[in-house]
Amino acid sequence: ARVPGALYTVNPIAINKDVDVYTENKRAIVEIDTDKFGKVVLVLVAATMVGSYAVYGDDGSNCLNGQAVTKGSVHGEFRFGGSTVLTLFEPGKIEFDEDLVKNSKHPIETLLKVNTRVGEVKIDVKRF
């Protein structure tokens, strides 16, 4: 789903007013059904000078609702520069790594690069 909005900077130091870029900026919401994590939601947040993005399927075409994607494949890009991606998991499906948990309590932003580990699947012992 595409959500219209402003194009404020996502750099918290540069914002001179009380703005929640996660709810006010232009966004795209991508829902992915996974076997291990259940439903995962990506919120692609556009920003100043990053006013557009593209979301791809595995074959490089525009991703359509219901289209399958492969873990680790290139699935999109921000146009000109970069921006912010929020990754949301269902409650209880992932155990986040300690550095993320620690930084989130303060709050301290944690830089993540592509393929950086953020946690692991929580095993539901009730299922066994």
CSV table of N, CA and C in Angstrom, one decimal:
chain,number,residue,atom,x,y,z
A,1,ALA,N,0.8,-1.2,0.0
A,1,ALA,CA,0.0,0.0,0.0
A,1,ALA,C,0.9,1.2,0.0
A,2,ARG,N,0.5,2.2,-0.7
A,2,ARG,CA,1.2,3.5,-0.8
A,2,ARG,C,0.5,4.5,0.1
A,3,VAL,N,1.2,5.2,0.9
A,3,VAL,CA,0.6,6.2,1.8
A,3,VAL,C,1.2,7.6,1.5
A,4,PRO,N,0.4,8.5,1.1
A,4,PRO,CA,1.0,9.8,0.7
A,4,PRO,C,1.4,10.6,2.0
A,5,GLY,N,2.3,11.5,1.8
A,5,GLY,CA,2.8,12.3,3.0
A,5,GLY,C,3.9,13.3,2.6
A,6,ALA,N,4.4,13.9,3.6
A,6,ALA,CA,5.5,14.9,3.4
A,6,ALA,C,6.8,14.2,3.1
A,7,LEU,N,7.8,15.0,2.9
A,7,LEU,CA,9.2,14.5,2.7
A,7,LEU,C,10.2,15.1,3.7
A,8,TYR,N,9.9,15.0,5.0
A,8,TYR,CA,10.8,15.5,6.0
A,8,TYR,C,12.1,14.7,6.0
A,9,THR,N,13.2,15.3,6.5
A,9,THR,CA,14.4,14.5,6.7
A,9,THR,C,14.2,13.4,7.8
A,10,VAL,N,14.8,12.3,7.6
A,10,VAL,CA,14.7,11.3,8.7
A,10,VAL,C,15.9,11.4,9.6
A,11,ASN,N,16.8,12.4,9.5
A,11,ASN,CA,17.9,12.6,10.4
A,11,ASN,C,17.4,13.4,11.6
A,12,PRO,N,17.4,12.7,12.8
A,12,PRO,CA,16.8,13.4,14.0
A,12,PRO,C,17.5,14.7,14.4
A,13,ILE,N,18.8,14.8,14.0
A,13,ILE,CA,19.6,16.0,14.4
A,13,ILE,C,19.1,17.2,13.5
A,14,ALA,N,18.7,16.9,12.3
A,14,ALA,CA,18.4,18.0,11.4
A,14,ALA,C,17.0,18.5,11.5
A,15,ILE,N,16.1,17.8,12.2
A,15,ILE,CA,14.7,18.2,12.3
A,15,ILE,C,14.6,19.3,13.4
A,16,ASN,N,14.1,20.4,13.0
A,16,ASN,CA,14.0,21.6,13.9
A,16,ASN,C,12.6,21.7,14.6
A,17,LYS,N,11.7,20.8,14.3
A,17,LYS,CA,10.4,20.8,14.9
A,17,LYS,C,10.0,19.4,15.3
A,18,ASP,N,8.9,19.3,16.0
A,18,ASP,CA,8.4,18.0,16.5
A,18,ASP,C,7.6,17.3,15.4
A,19,VAL,N,8.3,16.5,14.6
A,19,VAL,CA,7.8,15.8,13.5
A,19,VAL,C,8.0,14.3,13.7
A,20,ASP,N,6.9,13.5,13.5
A,20,ASP,CA,7.1,12.0,13.5
A,20,ASP,C,7.1,11.6,12.0
A,21,VAL,N,8.4,11.4,11.5
A,21,VAL,CA,8.5,11.0,10.1
A,21,VAL,C,7.9,9.7,9.8
A,22,TYR,N,7.8,8.8,10.8
A,22,TYR,CA,7.2,7.5,10.5
A,22,TYR,C,5.7,7.5,10.2
A,23,THR,N,5.0,8.6,10.6
A,23,THR,CA,3.6,8.7,10.4
A,23,THR,C,3.3,9.9,9.4
A,24,GLU,N,4.2,10.8,9.2
A,24,GLU,CA,3.9,12.0,8.4
A,24,GLU,C,4.5,11.9,7.0
A,25,ASN,N,5.6,11.2,6.9
A,25,ASN,CA,6.3,11.1,5.6
A,25,ASN,C,5.6,10.2,4.6
A,26,LYS,N,5.8,10.3,3.3
A,26,LYS,CA,5.4,9.4,2.3
A,26,LYS,C,5.9,8.0,2.6
A,27,ARG,N,5.1,7.0,2.5
A,27,ARG,CA,5.5,5.6,2.9
A,27,ARG,C,4.9,4.6,1.9
A,28,ALA,N,5.5,3.5,1.9
A,28,ALA,CA,5.0,2.3,1.2
A,28,ALA,C,5.0,1.2,2.3
A,29,ILE,N,3.9,0.4,2.3
A,29,ILE,CA,3.8,-0.7,3.3
A,29,ILE,C,3.8,-2.0,2.6
A,30,VAL,N,4.7,-2.9,2.9
A,30,VAL,CA,4.8,-4.2,2.2
A,30,VAL,C,4.6,-5.3,3.3
A,31,GLU,N,3.6,-6.1,3.0
A,31,GLU,CA,3.4,-7.3,4.0
A,31,GLU,C,4.0,-8.5,3.3
A,32,ILE,N,4.7,-9.3,4.1
A,32,ILE,CA,5.3,-10.5,3.6
A,32,ILE,C,4.9,-11.6,4.6
A,33,ASP,N,4.3,-12.7,4.0
A,33,ASP,CA,4.0,-13.9,4.8
A,33,ASP,C,5.2,-14.8,4.8
A,34,THR,N,5.7,-15.2,6.0
A,34,THR,CA,6.9,-16.1,6.0
A,34,THR,C,6.6,-17.3,6.8
A,35,ASP,N,7.3,-18.4,6.6
A,35,ASP,CA,7.1,-19.6,7.3
A,35,ASP,C,7.6,-19.5,8.8
A,36,LYS,N,8.8,-18.9,8.9
A,36,LYS,CA,9.4,-18.8,10.3
A,36,LYS,C,8.9,-17.7,11.1
A,37,PHE,N,8.7,-16.5,10.5
A,37,PHE,CA,8.4,-15.3,11.3
A,37,PHE,C,6.9,-14.9,11.3
A,38,GLY,N,6.1,-15.7,10.6
A,38,GLY,CA,4.7,-15.2,10.4
A,38,GLY,C,4.7,-14.0,9.5
A,39,LYS,N,3.8,-13.1,9.7
A,39,LYS,CA,3.7,-11.9,8.9
A,39,LYS,C,4.8,-10.9,9.3
A,40,VAL,N,5.5,-10.4,8.3
A,40,VAL,CA,6.5,-9.4,8.5
A,40,VAL,C,6.1,-8.2,7.7
A,41,VAL,N,6.1,-7.0,8.3
A,41,VAL,CA,5.7,-5.8,7.6
A,41,VAL,C,6.9,-4.9,7.4
A,42,LEU,N,7.2,-4.4,6.2
A,42,LEU,CA,8.2,-3.4,5.9
A,42,LEU,C,7.5,-2.1,5.7
A,43,VAL,N,7.9,-1.0,6.3
A,43,VAL,CA,7.4,0.3,6.1
A,43,VAL,C,8.6,1.1,5.5
A,44,LEU,N,8.5,1.4,4.2
A,44,LEU,CA,9.5,2.2,3.5
A,44,LEU,C,9.2,3.6,3.6
A,45,VAL,N,10.1,4.4,4.3
A,45,VAL,CA,9.8,5.8,4.6
A,45,VAL,C,10.6,6.7,3.7
A,46,ALA,N,10.0,7.4,2.9
A,46,ALA,CA,10.7,8.4,2.0
A,46,ALA,C,11.1,9.6,2.8
A,47,ALA,N,12.0,10.4,2.2
A,47,ALA,CA,12.5,11.5,3.0
A,47,ALA,C,12.9,12.6,2.0
A,48,THR,N,13.5,13.7,2.6
A,48,THR,CA,14.0,14.8,1.8
A,48,THR,C,14.9,14.3,0.8
A,49,MET,N,14.8,14.7,-0.4
A,49,MET,CA,15.6,14.3,-1.6
A,49,MET,C,15.6,12.8,-1.8
A,50,VAL,N,14.7,12.1,-1.2
A,50,VAL,CA,14.5,10.6,-1.4
A,50,VAL,C,13.0,10.4,-1.6
A,51,GLY,N,12.4,11.1,-2.6
A,51,GLY,CA,10.9,11.1,-2.7
A,51,GLY,C,10.3,10.0,-3.4
A,52,SER,N,11.1,9.0,-3.9
A,52,SER,CA,10.4,7.9,-4.5
A,52,SER,C,11.2,6.6,-4.2
A,53,TYR,N,10.5,5.5,-4.5
A,53,TYR,CA,11.1,4.2,-4.2
A,53,TYR,C,10.5,3.3,-5.2
A,54,ALA,N,11.1,2.1,-5.4
A,54,ALA,CA,10.5,1.1,-6.3
A,54,ALA,C,10.6,-0.2,-5.5
A,55,VAL,N,9.6,-1.1,-5.6
A,55,VAL,CA,9.5,-2.4,-4.9
A,55,VAL,C,9.5,-3.4,-6.0
A,56,TYR,N,10.4,-4.4,-6.0
A,56,TYR,CA,10.6,-5.4,-7.0
A,56,TYR,C,10.2,-6.8,-6.6
A,57,GLY,N,9.7,-7.6,-7.5
A,57,GLY,CA,9.6,-9.0,-7.3
A,57,GLY,C,10.9,-9.7,-7.7
A,58,ASP,N,11.0,-11.0,-7.5
A,58,ASP,CA,12.3,-11.7,-7.8
A,58,ASP,C,12.8,-11.5,-9.2
A,59,ASP,N,11.9,-11.3,-10.2
A,59,ASP,CA,12.2,-11.2,-11.6
A,59,ASP,C,12.6,-9.8,-12.0
A,60,GLY,N,12.6,-8.8,-11.0
A,60,GLY,CA,12.9,-7.5,-11.3
A,60,GLY,C,11.8,-6.6,-11.7
A,61,SER,N,10.6,-7.2,-11.9
A,61,SER,CA,9.4,-6.4,-12.2
A,61,SER,C,8.8,-5.8,-11.0
A,62,ASN,N,7.9,-4.8,-11.2
A,62,ASN,CA,7.2,-4.2,-10.1
A,62,ASN,C,6.5,-5.3,-9.3
A,63,CYS,N,6.7,-5.3,-8.0
A,63,CYS,CA,6.1,-6.3,-7.1
A,63,CYS,C,4.6,-6.1,-7.0
A,64,LEU,N,3.8,-7.1,-7.2
A,64,LEU,CA,2.3,-7.1,-7.1
A,64,LEU,C,1.9,-7.7,-5.9
A,65,ASN,N,0.7,-7.4,-5.4
A,65,ASN,CA,0.1,-8.0,-4.2
A,65,ASN,C,0.0,-9.5,-4.5
A,66,GLY,N,0.5,-10.3,-3.5
A,66,GLY,CA,0.4,-11.7,-3.6
A,66,GLY,C,1.6,-12.4,-4.3
A,67,GLN,N,2.5,-11.6,-4.8
A,67,GLN,CA,3.6,-12.1,-5.5
A,67,GLN,C,4.7,-12.7,-4.5
A,68,ALA,N,5.2,-13.8,-4.8
A,68,ALA,CA,6.2,-14.4,-4.0
A,68,ALA,C,7.6,-13.7,-4.1
A,69,VAL,N,8.3,-13.6,-3.1
A,69,VAL,CA,9.7,-13.1,-3.1
A,69,VAL,C,10.6,-14.0,-2.4
A,70,THR,N,11.9,-14.0,-2.7
A,70,THR,CA,12.9,-14.9,-2.1
A,70,THR,C,13.7,-14.1,-1.0
A,71,LYS,N,13.9,-14.7,0.1
A,71,LYS,CA,14.7,-14.1,1.2
A,71,LYS,C,16.1,-13.8,0.6
A,72,GLY,N,16.5,-12.6,0.9
A,72,GLY,CA,17.9,-12.2,0.5
A,72,GLY,C,17.9,-11.6,-0.9
A,73,SER,N,16.8,-11.6,-1.6
A,73,SER,CA,16.8,-11.0,-3.0
A,73,SER,C,16.7,-9.5,-2.9
A,74,VAL,N,17.1,-8.8,-3.9
A,74,VAL,CA,16.9,-7.4,-4.0
A,74,VAL,C,15.4,-7.2,-4.2
A,75,HIS,N,14.8,-6.4,-3.3
A,75,HIS,CA,13.3,-6.3,-3.5
A,75,HIS,C,12.9,-4.8,-3.6
A,76,GLY,N,13.9,-3.9,-3.7
A,76,GLY,CA,13.5,-2.5,-3.9
A,76,GLY,C,14.6,-1.6,-3.8
A,77,GLU,N,14.3,-0.3,-4.0
A,77,GLU,CA,15.4,0.7,-3.9
A,77,GLU,C,14.7,2.1,-3.6
A,78,PHE,N,15.5,2.9,-2.9
A,78,PHE,CA,15.1,4.3,-2.7
A,78,PHE,C,15.7,5.0,-3.9
A,79,ARG,N,15.1,6.0,-4.4
A,79,ARG,CA,15.6,6.7,-5.5
A,79,ARG,C,16.4,8.0,-5.0
A,80,PHE,N,17.6,8.1,-5.3
A,80,PHE,CA,18.5,9.2,-4.9
A,80,PHE,C,18.8,9.2,-3.4
A,81,GLY,N,19.9,8.6,-3.0
A,81,GLY,CA,20.2,8.6,-1.6
A,81,GLY,C,19.7,7.4,-0.9
A,82,GLY,N,19.3,7.5,0.3
A,82,GLY,CA,18.8,6.4,1.1
A,82,GLY,C,17.7,7.0,2.0
A,83,SER,N,17.1,6.1,2.7
A,83,SER,CA,16.1,6.5,3.7
A,83,SER,C,16.0,5.4,4.8
A,84,THR,N,14.8,5.3,5.3
A,84,THR,CA,14.6,4.4,6.5
A,84,THR,C,13.6,3.3,6.1
A,85,VAL,N,13.9,2.1,6.6
A,85,VAL,CA,13.0,1.0,6.5
A,85,VAL,C,12.7,0.5,7.9
A,86,LEU,N,11.4,0.5,8.3
A,86,LEU,CA,11.0,-0.1,9.5
A,86,LEU,C,10.6,-1.6,9.2
A,87,THR,N,11.1,-2.5,10.0
A,87,THR,CA,10.7,-3.9,9.9
A,87,THR,C,10.0,-4.3,11.1
A,88,LEU,N,8.7,-4.8,10.9
A,88,LEU,CA,7.9,-5.1,12.1
A,88,LEU,C,7.6,-6.6,12.0
A,89,PHE,N,7.7,-7.3,13.2
A,89,PHE,CA,7.5,-8.7,13.3
A,89,PHE,C,6.3,-8.9,14.3
A,90,GLU,N,5.6,-10.0,14.1
A,90,GLU,CA,4.5,-10.4,15.1
A,90,GLU,C,5.1,-10.5,16.5
A,91,PRO,N,4.4,-10.2,17.5
A,91,PRO,CA,4.9,-10.4,18.9
A,91,PRO,C,5.3,-11.8,19.1
A,92,GLY,N,6.5,-12.0,19.8
A,92,GLY,CA,6.9,-13.3,20.2
A,92,GLY,C,7.5,-14.1,19.1
A,93,LYS,N,7.7,-13.6,17.9
A,93,LYS,CA,8.2,-14.4,16.8
A,93,LYS,C,9.8,-14.3,16.7
A,94,ILE,N,10.3,-13.2,17.2
A,94,ILE,CA,11.8,-13.0,17.1
A,94,ILE,C,12.4,-12.6,18.4
A,95,GLU,N,13.6,-13.1,18.7
A,95,GLU,CA,14.3,-12.6,19.9
A,95,GLU,C,15.5,-11.7,19.3
A,96,PHE,N,15.3,-10.4,19.6
A,96,PHE,CA,16.3,-9.5,19.0
A,96,PHE,C,17.6,-9.6,19.7
A,97,ASP,N,18.7,-9.3,19.0
A,97,ASP,CA,20.1,-9.4,19.6
A,97,ASP,C,20.2,-8.3,20.7
A,98,GLU,N,21.1,-8.6,21.6
A,98,GLU,CA,21.2,-7.8,22.8
A,98,GLU,C,21.6,-6.4,22.5
A,99,ASP,N,22.4,-6.1,21.5
A,99,ASP,CA,22.8,-4.7,21.2
A,99,ASP,C,21.6,-3.9,20.8
A,100,LEU,N,20.7,-4.5,20.1
A,100,LEU,CA,19.5,-3.8,19.7
A,100,LEU,C,18.5,-3.5,20.8
A,101,VAL,N,18.4,-4.5,21.7
A,101,VAL,CA,17.6,-4.4,22.9
A,101,VAL,C,18.1,-3.3,23.8
A,102,LYS,N,19.4,-3.3,24.0
A,102,LYS,CA,20.1,-2.3,24.9
A,102,LYS,C,19.9,-0.9,24.3
A,103,ASN,N,20.2,-0.7,23.0
A,103,ASN,CA,20.1,0.6,22.4
A,103,ASN,C,18.7,1.1,22.4
A,104,SER,N,17.7,0.2,22.2
A,104,SER,CA,16.3,0.6,22.1
A,104,SER,C,15.8,1.2,23.5
A,105,LYS,N,16.4,0.8,24.5
A,105,LYS,CA,16.0,1.3,25.9
A,105,LYS,C,16.3,2.7,26.1
A,106,HIS,N,17.3,3.3,25.4
A,106,HIS,CA,17.8,4.7,25.7
A,106,HIS,C,17.1,5.8,25.0
A,107,PRO,N,16.6,6.0,23.9
A,107,PRO,CA,16.9,5.2,22.6
A,107,PRO,C,18.1,5.7,21.9
A,108,ILE,N,18.8,4.8,21.4
A,108,ILE,CA,20.0,5.0,20.6
A,108,ILE,C,19.8,4.4,19.2
A,109,GLU,N,20.0,5.1,18.1
A,109,GLU,CA,19.9,4.6,16.8
A,109,GLU,C,21.0,3.6,16.6
A,110,THR,N,20.6,2.5,15.9
A,110,THR,CA,21.6,1.4,15.6
A,110,THR,C,21.7,1.3,14.1
A,111,LEU,N,22.9,1.5,13.5
A,111,LEU,CA,23.1,1.4,12.1
A,111,LEU,C,23.1,0.0,11.7
A,112,LEU,N,22.3,-0.4,10.7
A,112,LEU,CA,22.3,-1.8,10.2
A,112,LEU,C,22.6,-1.7,8.7
A,113,LYS,N,23.5,-2.6,8.3
A,113,LYS,CA,23.7,-2.7,6.9
A,113,LYS,C,23.0,-3.9,6.3
A,114,VAL,N,23.0,-4.1,5.0
A,114,VAL,CA,22.3,-5.2,4.4
A,114,VAL,C,22.9,-6.5,4.9
A,115,ASN,N,22.1,-7.5,5.2
A,115,ASN,CA,22.5,-8.8,5.8
A,115,ASN,C,23.0,-8.8,7.2
A,116,THR,N,22.8,-7.7,7.9
A,116,THR,CA,23.2,-7.6,9.3
A,116,THR,C,22.2,-8.4,10.1
A,117,ARG,N,22.7,-9.3,11.0
A,117,ARG,CA,21.8,-10.0,11.9
A,117,ARG,C,21.2,-9.1,12.9
A,118,VAL,N,19.9,-9.3,13.1
A,118,VAL,CA,19.1,-8.5,14.1
A,118,VAL,C,18.6,-9.4,15.3
A,119,GLY,N,18.5,-10.7,15.0
A,119,GLY,CA,18.0,-11.6,16.0
A,119,GLY,C,17.8,-13.0,15.5
A,120,GLU,N,17.0,-13.8,16.2
A,120,GLU,CA,16.7,-15.1,15.7
A,120,GLU,C,15.3,-15.5,16.0
A,121,VAL,N,14.8,-16.5,15.3
A,121,VAL,CA,13.5,-17.0,15.4
A,121,VAL,C,13.3,-17.6,16.8
A,122,LYS,N,12.2,-17.2,17.5
A,122,LYS,CA,11.9,-17.8,18.8
A,122,LYS,C,11.2,-19.1,18.5
A,123,ILE,N,11.7,-20.2,19.1
A,123,ILE,CA,11.0,-21.5,18.9
A,123,ILE,C,9.8,-21.6,19.9
A,124,ASP,N,8.7,-21.9,19.3
A,124,ASP,CA,7.5,-22.1,20.1
A,124,ASP,C,7.5,-23.5,20.7
A,125,VAL,N,7.9,-23.7,21.9
A,125,VAL,CA,8.0,-25.0,22.5
A,125,VAL,C,6.6,-25.7,22.7
A,126,LYS,N,5.6,-24.8,22.7
A,126,LYS,CA,4.2,-25.4,22.8
A,126,LYS,C,3.8,-26.2,21.6
A,127,ARG,N,4.4,-25.9,20.5
A,127,ARG,CA,4.1,-26.6,19.2
A,127,ARG,C,4.7,-28.0,19.2
A,128,PHE,N,5.6,-28.3,20.1
A,128,PHE,CA,6.3,-29.7,20.0
A,128,PHE,C,5.7,-30.6,21.0
